[in-house]
CSV table of C-alpha atoms and ligand atoms in Angstrom, one decimal:
chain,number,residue,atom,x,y,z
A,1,UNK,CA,0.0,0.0,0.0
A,2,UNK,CA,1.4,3.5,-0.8
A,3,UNK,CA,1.8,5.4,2.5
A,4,UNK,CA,1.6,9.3,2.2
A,5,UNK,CA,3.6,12.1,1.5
A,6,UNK,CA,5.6,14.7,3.6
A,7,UNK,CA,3.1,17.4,2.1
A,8,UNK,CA,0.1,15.1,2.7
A,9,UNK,CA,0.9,14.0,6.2
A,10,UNK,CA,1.7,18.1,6.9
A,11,UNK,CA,-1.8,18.8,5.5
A,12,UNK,CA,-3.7,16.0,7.4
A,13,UNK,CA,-2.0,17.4,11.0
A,14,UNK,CA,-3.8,20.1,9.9
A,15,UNK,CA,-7.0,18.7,10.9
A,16,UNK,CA,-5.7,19.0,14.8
A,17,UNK,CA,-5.8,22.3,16.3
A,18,UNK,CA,-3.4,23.6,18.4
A,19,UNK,CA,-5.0,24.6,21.6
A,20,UNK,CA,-2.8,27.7,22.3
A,21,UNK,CA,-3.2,29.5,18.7
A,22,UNK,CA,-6.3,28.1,17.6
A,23,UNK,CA,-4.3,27.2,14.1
A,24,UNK,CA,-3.9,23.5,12.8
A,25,UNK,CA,-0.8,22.2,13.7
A,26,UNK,CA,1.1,22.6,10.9
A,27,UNK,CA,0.4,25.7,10.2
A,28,UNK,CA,0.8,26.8,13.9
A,29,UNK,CA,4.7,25.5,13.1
A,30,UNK,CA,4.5,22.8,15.7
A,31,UNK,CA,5.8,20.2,13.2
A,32,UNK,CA,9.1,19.9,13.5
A,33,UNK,CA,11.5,17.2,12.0
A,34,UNK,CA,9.3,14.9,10.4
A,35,UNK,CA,10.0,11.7,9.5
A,36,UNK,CA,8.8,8.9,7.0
A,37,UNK,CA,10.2,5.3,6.7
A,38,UNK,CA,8.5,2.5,5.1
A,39,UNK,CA,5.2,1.6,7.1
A,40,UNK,CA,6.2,4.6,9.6
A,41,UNK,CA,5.8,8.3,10.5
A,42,UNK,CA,7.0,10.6,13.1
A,43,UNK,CA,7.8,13.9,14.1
A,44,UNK,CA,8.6,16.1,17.2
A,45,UNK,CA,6.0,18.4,19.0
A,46,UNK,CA,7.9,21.6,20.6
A,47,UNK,CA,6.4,23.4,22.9
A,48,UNK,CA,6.9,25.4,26.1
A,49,UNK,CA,7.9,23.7,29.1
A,50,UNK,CA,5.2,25.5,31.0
A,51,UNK,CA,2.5,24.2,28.2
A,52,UNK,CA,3.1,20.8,28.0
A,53,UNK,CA,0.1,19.5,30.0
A,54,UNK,CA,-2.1,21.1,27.2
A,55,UNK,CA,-0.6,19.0,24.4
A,56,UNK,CA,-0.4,15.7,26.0
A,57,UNK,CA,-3.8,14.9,24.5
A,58,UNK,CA,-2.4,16.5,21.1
A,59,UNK,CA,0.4,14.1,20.9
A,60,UNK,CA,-2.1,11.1,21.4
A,61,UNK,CA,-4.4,12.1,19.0
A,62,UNK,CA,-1.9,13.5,16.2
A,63,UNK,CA,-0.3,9.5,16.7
A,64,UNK,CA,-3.6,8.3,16.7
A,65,UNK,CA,-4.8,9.8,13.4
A,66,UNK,CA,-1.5,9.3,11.7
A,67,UNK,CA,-1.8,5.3,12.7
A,68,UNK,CA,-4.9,6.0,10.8
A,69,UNK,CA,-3.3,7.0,7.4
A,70,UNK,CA,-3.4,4.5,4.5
A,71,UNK,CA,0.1,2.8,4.4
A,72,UNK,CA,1.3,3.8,8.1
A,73,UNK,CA,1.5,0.8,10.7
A,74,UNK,CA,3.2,2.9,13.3
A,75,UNK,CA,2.9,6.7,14.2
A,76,UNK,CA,5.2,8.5,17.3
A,77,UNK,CA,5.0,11.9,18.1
A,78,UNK,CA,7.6,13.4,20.4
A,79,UNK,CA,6.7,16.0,22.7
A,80,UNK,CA,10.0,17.4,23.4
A,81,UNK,CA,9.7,19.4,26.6
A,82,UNK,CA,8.2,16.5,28.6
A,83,UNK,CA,10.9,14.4,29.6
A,84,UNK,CA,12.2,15.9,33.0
A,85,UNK,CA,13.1,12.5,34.6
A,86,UNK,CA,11.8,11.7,38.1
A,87,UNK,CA,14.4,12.2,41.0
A,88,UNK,CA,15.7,9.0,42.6
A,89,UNK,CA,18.1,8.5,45.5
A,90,UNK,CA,21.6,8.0,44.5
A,91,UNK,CA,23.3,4.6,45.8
A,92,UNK,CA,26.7,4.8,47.2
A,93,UNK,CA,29.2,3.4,44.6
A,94,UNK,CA,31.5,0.4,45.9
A,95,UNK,CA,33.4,-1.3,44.5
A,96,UNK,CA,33.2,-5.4,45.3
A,97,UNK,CA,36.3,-7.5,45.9
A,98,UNK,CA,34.7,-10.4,44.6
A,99,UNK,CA,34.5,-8.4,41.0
A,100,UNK,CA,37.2,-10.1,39.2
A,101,UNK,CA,36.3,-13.5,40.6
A,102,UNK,CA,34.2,-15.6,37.7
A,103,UNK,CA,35.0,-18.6,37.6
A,104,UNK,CA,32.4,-20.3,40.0
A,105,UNK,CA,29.0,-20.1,38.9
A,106,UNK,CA,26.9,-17.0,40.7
A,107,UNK,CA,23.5,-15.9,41.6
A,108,UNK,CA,22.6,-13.0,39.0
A,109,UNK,CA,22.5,-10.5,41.6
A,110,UNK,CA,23.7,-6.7,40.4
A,111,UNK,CA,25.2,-5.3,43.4
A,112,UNK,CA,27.3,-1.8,41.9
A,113,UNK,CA,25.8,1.3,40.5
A,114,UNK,CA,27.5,4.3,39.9
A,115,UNK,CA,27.0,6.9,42.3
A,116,UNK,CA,24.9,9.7,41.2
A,117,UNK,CA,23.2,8.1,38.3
A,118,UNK,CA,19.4,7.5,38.4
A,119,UNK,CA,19.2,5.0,35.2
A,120,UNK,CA,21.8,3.2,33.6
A,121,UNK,CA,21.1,1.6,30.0
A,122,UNK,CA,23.1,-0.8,27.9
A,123,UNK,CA,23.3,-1.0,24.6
A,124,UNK,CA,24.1,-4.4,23.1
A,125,UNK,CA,24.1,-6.6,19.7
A,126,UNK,CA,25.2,-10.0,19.5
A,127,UNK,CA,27.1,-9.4,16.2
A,128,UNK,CA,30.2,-6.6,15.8
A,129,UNK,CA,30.0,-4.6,13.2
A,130,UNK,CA,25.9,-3.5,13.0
A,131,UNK,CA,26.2,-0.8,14.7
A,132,UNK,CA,26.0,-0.4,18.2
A,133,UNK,CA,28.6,2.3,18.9
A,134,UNK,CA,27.0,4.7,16.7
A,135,UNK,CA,23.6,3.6,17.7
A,136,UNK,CA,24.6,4.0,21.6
A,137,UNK,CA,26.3,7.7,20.8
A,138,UNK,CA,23.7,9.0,18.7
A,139,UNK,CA,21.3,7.4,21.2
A,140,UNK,CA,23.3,9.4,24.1
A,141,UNK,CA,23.4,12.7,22.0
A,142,UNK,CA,19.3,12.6,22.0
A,143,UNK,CA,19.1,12.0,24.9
A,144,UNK,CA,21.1,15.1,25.6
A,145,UNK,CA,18.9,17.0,22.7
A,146,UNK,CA,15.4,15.8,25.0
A,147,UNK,CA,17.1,17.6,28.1
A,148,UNK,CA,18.8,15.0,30.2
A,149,UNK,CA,22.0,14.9,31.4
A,150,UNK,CA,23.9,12.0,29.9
A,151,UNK,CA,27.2,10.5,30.0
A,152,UNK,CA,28.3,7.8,27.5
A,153,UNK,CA,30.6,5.1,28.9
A,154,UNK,CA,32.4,3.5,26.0
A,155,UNK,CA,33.1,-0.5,27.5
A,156,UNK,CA,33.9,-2.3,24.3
A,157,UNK,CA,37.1,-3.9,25.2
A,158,UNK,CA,37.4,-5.1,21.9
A,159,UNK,CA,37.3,-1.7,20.0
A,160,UNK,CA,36.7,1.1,21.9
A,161,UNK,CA,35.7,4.0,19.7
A,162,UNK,CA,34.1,7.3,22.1
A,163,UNK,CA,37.1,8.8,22.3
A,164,UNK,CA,37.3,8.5,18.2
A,165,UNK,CA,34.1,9.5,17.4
A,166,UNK,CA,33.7,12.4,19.9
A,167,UNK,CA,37.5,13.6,19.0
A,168,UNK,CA,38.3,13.8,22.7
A,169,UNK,CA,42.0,12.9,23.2
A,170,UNK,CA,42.6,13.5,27.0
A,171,UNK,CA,42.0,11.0,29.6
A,172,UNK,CA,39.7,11.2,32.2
A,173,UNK,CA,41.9,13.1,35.4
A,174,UNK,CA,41.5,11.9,38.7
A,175,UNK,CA,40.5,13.8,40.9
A,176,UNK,CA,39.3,13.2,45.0
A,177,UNK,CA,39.3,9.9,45.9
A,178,UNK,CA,40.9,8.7,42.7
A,179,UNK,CA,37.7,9.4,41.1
A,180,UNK,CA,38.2,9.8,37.1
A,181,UNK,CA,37.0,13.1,35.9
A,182,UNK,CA,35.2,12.7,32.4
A,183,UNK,CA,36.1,14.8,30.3
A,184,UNK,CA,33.2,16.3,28.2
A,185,UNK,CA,32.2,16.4,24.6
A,186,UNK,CA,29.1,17.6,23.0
A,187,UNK,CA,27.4,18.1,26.2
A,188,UNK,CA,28.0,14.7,26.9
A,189,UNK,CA,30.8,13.1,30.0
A,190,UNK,CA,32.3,10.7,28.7
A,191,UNK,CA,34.7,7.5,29.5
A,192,UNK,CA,36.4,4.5,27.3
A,193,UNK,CA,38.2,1.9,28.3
A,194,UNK,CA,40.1,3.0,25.4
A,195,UNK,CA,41.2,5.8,27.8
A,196,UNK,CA,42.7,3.2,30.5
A,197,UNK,CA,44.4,1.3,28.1
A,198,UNK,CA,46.1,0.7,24.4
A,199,UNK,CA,43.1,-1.1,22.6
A,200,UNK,CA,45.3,-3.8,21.4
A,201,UNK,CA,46.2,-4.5,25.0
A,202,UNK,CA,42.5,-4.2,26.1
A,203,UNK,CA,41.9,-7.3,23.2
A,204,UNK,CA,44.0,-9.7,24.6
A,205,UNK,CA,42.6,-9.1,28.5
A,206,UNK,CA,41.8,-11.8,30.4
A,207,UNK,CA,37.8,-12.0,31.2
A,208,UNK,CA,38.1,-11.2,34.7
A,209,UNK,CA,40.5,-8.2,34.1
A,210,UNK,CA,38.3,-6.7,31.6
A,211,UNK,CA,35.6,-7.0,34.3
A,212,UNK,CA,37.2,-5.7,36.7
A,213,UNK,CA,38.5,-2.8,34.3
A,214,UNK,CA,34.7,-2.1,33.3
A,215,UNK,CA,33.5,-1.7,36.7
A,216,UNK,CA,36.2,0.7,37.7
A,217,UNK,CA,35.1,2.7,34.7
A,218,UNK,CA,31.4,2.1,35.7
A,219,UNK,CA,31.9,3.1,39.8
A,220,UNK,CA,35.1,5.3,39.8
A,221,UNK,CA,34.0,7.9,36.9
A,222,UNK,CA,32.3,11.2,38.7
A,223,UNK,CA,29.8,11.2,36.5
A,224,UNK,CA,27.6,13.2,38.2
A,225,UNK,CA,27.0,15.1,42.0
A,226,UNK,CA,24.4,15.3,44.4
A,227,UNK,CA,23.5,18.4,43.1
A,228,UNK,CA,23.6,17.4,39.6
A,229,UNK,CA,23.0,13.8,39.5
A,230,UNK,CA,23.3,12.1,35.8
A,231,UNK,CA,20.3,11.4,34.6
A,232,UNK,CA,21.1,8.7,32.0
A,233,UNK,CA,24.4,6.6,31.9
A,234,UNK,CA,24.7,5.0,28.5
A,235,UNK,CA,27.2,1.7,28.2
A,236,UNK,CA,28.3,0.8,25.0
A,237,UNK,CA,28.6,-3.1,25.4
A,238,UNK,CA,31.4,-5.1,23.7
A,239,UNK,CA,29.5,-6.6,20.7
A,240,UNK,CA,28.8,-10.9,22.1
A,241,UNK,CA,27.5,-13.2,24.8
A,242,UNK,CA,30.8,-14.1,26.1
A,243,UNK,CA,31.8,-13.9,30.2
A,244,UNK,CA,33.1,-10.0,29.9
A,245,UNK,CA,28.9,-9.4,29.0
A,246,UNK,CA,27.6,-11.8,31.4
A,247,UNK,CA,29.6,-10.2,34.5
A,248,UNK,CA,28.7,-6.7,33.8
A,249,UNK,CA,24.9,-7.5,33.3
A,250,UNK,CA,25.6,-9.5,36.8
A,251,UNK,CA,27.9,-7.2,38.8
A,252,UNK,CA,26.1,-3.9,37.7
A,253,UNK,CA,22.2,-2.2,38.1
A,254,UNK,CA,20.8,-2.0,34.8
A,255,UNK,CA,17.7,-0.5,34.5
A,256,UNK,CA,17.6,-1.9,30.8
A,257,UNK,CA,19.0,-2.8,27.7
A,258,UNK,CA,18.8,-1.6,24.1
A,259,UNK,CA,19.8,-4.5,21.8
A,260,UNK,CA,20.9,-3.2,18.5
A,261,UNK,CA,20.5,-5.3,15.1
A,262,UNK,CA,21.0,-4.8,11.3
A,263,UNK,CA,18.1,-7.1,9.4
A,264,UNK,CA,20.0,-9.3,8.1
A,265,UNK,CA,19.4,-13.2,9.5
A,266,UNK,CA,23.1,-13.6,10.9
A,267,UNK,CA,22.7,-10.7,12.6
A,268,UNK,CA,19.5,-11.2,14.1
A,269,UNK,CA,20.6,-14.7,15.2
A,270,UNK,CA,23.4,-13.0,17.4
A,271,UNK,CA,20.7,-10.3,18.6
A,272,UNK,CA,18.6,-13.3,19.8
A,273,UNK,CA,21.2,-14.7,21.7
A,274,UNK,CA,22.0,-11.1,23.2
A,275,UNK,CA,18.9,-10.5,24.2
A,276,UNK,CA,18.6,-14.3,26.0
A,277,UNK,CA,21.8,-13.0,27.9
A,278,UNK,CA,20.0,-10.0,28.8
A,279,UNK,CA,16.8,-12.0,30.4
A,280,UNK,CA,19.0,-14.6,31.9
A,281,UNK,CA,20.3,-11.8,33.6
A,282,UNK,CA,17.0,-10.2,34.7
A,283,UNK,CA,17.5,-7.1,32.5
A,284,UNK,CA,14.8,-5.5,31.4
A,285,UNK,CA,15.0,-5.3,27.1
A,286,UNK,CA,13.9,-1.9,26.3
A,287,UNK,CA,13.5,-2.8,23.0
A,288,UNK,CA,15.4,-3.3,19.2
A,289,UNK,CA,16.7,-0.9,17.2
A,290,UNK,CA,16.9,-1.6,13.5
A,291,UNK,CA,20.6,0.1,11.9
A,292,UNK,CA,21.2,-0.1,8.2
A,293,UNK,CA,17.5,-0.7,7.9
A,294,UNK,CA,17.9,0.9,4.3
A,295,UNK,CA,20.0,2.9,2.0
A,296,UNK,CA,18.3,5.7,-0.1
A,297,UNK,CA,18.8,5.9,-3.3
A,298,UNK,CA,20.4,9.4,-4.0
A,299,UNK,CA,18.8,9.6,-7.3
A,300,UNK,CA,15.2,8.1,-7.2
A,301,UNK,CA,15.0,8.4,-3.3
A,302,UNK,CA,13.6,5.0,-3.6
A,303,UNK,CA,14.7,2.6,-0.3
A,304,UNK,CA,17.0,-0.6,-0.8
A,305,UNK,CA,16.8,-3.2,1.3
A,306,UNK,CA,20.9,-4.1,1.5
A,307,UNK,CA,21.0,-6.4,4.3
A,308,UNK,CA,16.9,-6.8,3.7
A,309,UNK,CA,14.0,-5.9,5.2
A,310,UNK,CA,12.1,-5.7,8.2
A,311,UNK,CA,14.3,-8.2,10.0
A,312,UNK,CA,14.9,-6.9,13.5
A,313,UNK,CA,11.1,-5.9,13.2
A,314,UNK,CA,9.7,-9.5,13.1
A,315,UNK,CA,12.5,-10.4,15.7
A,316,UNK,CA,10.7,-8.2,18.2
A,317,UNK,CA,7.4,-9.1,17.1
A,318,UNK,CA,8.3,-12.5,17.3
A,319,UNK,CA,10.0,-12.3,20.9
A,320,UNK,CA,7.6,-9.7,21.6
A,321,UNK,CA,9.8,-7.0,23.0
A,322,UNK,CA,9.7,-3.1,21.6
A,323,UNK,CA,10.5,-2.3,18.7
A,324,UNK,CA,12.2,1.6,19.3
A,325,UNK,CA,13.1,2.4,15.6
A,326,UNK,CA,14.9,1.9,12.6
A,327,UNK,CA,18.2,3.5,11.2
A,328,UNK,CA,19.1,4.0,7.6
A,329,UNK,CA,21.9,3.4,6.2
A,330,UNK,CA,23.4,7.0,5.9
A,331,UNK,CA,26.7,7.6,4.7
A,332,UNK,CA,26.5,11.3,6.5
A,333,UNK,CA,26.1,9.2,9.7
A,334,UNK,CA,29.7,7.4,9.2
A,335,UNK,CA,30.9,10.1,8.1
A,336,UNK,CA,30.1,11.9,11.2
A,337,UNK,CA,31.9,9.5,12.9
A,338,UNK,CA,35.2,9.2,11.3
A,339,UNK,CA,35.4,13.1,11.8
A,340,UNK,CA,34.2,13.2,14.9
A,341,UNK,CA,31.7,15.4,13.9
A,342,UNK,CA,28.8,13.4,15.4
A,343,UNK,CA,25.6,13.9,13.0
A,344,UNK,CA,22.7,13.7,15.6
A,345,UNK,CA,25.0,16.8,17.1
A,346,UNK,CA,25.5,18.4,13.8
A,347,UNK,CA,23.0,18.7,12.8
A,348,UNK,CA,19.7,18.1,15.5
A,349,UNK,CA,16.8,18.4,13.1
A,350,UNK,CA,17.9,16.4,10.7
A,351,UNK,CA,16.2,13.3,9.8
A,352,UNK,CA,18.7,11.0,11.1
A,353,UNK,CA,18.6,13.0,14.4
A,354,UNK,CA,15.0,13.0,14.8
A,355,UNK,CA,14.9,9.2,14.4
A,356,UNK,CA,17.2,9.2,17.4
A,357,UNK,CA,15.4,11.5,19.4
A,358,UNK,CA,12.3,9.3,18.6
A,359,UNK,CA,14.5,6.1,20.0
A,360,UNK,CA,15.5,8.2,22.8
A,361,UNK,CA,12.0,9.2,23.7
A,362,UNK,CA,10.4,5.4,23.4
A,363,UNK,CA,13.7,4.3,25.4
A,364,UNK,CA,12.7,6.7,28.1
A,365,UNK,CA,8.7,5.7,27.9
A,366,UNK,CA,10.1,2.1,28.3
A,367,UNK,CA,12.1,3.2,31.7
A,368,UNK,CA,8.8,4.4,33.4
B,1,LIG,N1,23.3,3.7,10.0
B,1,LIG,C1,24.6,3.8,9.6
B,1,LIG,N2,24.8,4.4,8.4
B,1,LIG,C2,26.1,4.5,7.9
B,1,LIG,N3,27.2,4.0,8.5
B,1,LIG,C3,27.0,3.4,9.7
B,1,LIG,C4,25.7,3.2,10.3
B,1,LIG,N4,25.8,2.6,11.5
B,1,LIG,C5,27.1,2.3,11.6
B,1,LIG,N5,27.8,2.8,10.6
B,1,LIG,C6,29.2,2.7,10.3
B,1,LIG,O1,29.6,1.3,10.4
B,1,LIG,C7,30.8,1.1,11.0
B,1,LIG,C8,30.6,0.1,12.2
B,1,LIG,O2,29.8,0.8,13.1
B,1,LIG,P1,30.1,0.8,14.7
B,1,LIG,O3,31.5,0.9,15.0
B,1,LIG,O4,29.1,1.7,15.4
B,1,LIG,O5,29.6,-0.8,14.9
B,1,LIG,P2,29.8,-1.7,16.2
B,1,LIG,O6,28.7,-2.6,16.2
B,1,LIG,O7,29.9,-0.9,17.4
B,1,LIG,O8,31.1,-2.4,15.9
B,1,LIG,P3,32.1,-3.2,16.8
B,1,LIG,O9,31.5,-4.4,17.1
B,1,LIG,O10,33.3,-3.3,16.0
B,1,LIG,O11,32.4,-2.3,18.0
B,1,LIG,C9,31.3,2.4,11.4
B,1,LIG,O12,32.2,2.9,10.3
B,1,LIG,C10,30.1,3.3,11.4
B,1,LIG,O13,30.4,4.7,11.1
């Protein structure tokens, strides 16, 4: 079924009136950053802070009549000045001498969490290579672009890449307590094991070192105060199932984990086994992202399915966790990274960005 256009889906928001001006949406300029993907549509609602309570019932029903459109199976509105996040008591961060110690089976009971962090999310894939560190940044960066205070903690031993894609090239300093002071990038704090350590060094690490290297990162970064507590703490996962995965889902509270996936079927056998690791471990899933969902072609916009289609879709479906989004293949996006010139950053009402800020918004729907 053809789905509609941009001008289309601009003239049917129409038909919703914005309660402060009395206009239809679109022409009130509400609609900002619209989005259209096969089957899907989105965009972001702005408003005040002080107005948000009157558009909560705008959201639903501009969602619910874009649901509604020929062609559309899902519809998400973002309503970008709701997401203060609730206050929660920091835990004291320790750090546990038994951290290193894996080799006798354990009870999957998370005993560390960083001080002064109210949520801590992983983001994981089974496979290396779909993803997952650009999904996990440009995930932190919208989170950022929604209002929270975010920090990104780069953990994959196996090829750390924050410092790389942020272009920050000083280690953390320690400061009180031999606490490690991230440094900051794009409003973001940020640590990497590829801070600690020469990443060829960090490869050939012993499971319980890297474990025990991870938690440091995780317990003895400062990533926030009591007066300014981190909102959000996003871990980049090393891509797998192995031990390294298994103790840091153990050792550490997660309050839930994105798994990332492209759709091809190799892929989305290593997401299935990621996402078993996660539920052996009592994380919650948060839901699936799909990357590389499509490249468009520059000259016919058409979409091609490269790895195909719809993969990591069904795979939710099918083990009926969220689905939070899909990713197209963008070259802008790598780009972004290589020059450490993240896109989502670069440029924060661009389609690629408001994708992300869509993921980060069902993320954060998913946490309450
Ligand atoms: N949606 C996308 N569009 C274009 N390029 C992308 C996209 N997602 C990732 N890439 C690029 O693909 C490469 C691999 O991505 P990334 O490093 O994020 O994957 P990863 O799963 O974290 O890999 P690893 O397992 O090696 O850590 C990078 O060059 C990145 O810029």
């Amino acid at each position: 079924m053809t789905q509609p256009d941009r001008e289309q889906v601009l003239s049917a928001l129409n038909a919703i009136k914005d309660p402060v001006s009395g206009a239809g949406l679109s022409d009130a300029g509400l609609v900002r950053g619209l989005v259209l993907s096969p089957d899907r549509v989105g965009f972001m609602l702005e408003v005040p802070r002080d107005q948000v309570n009157l558009y909560g019932p705008v959201r639903a029903e501009a969602e619910r009549m874009l649901a509604g459109l020929p062609g559309i199976k899902k519809a998400q509105v973002v309503l970008t000045a709701e997401t203060e996040a609730p206050v929660q008591a920091p835990k004291a961060a320790k750090l546990s001498p038994q951290a290193v110690d894996q080799n006798r089976p354990k009870a999957p009971v998370a005993s560390s969490r960083p001080a002064h962090v109210k949520r801590v999310i992983v983001v994981g894939s089974g496979k290396g290579g779909v993803g997952k560190s650009t999904i996990a940044l440009s995930l932190a960066l919208a989170l950022k672009g929604l209002g929270f205070r975010v920090g990104l903690l780069d953990a994959d031993i196996y090829g750390p890449s924050a410092p790389l894609m942020l272009g920050v090239t000083t280690p953390p300093a320690f400061g009180p307590e031999k606490m490690m002071i991230p440094p900051q990038a794009f409003g973001l704090k940020v640590n990497s094991v590829g801070f600690l350590v020469d990443a060829d060094q960090a490869m050939i690490w012993r499971g319980p070192m890297a474990s025990q290297a991870l938690n440091q990162l995780l317990t003895q970064t400062l990533w926030g105060t009591e007066a300014e507590p981190l909102d959000v703490l996003v871990v980049d996962m090393p891509p797998g199932t192995g031990d390294v995965q298994l103790t840091l889902t153990q050792k550490t509270m997660i309050d839930g984990a994105v798994v990332v996936s492209t759709p091809q079927e190799m892929a989305l056998i290593d997401a299935r086994r990621a996402i078993t690791l996660f539920e052996k471990t009592s994380v919650k899933i948060l839901g699936i992202v799909e990357n590389m969902a499509w490249l468009e072609n520059p000259v016919s916009g058409e979409a091609i399915y490269v790895f195909g289609r719809d993969g990591a879709k069904a795979l939710a479906k099918n083990l009926n966790v969220p689905f939070l989004g899909d990713v197209p293949l963008d070259p802008a996006l790598r780009k972004g990274s290589d020059e450490a010139q993240p896109l989502v950053a670069l440029e924060p009402d661009g389609d690629v960005a408001v994708r992300f800020k869509m993921i980060a918004q069902a993320v954060m729907t998913q946490l309450e």
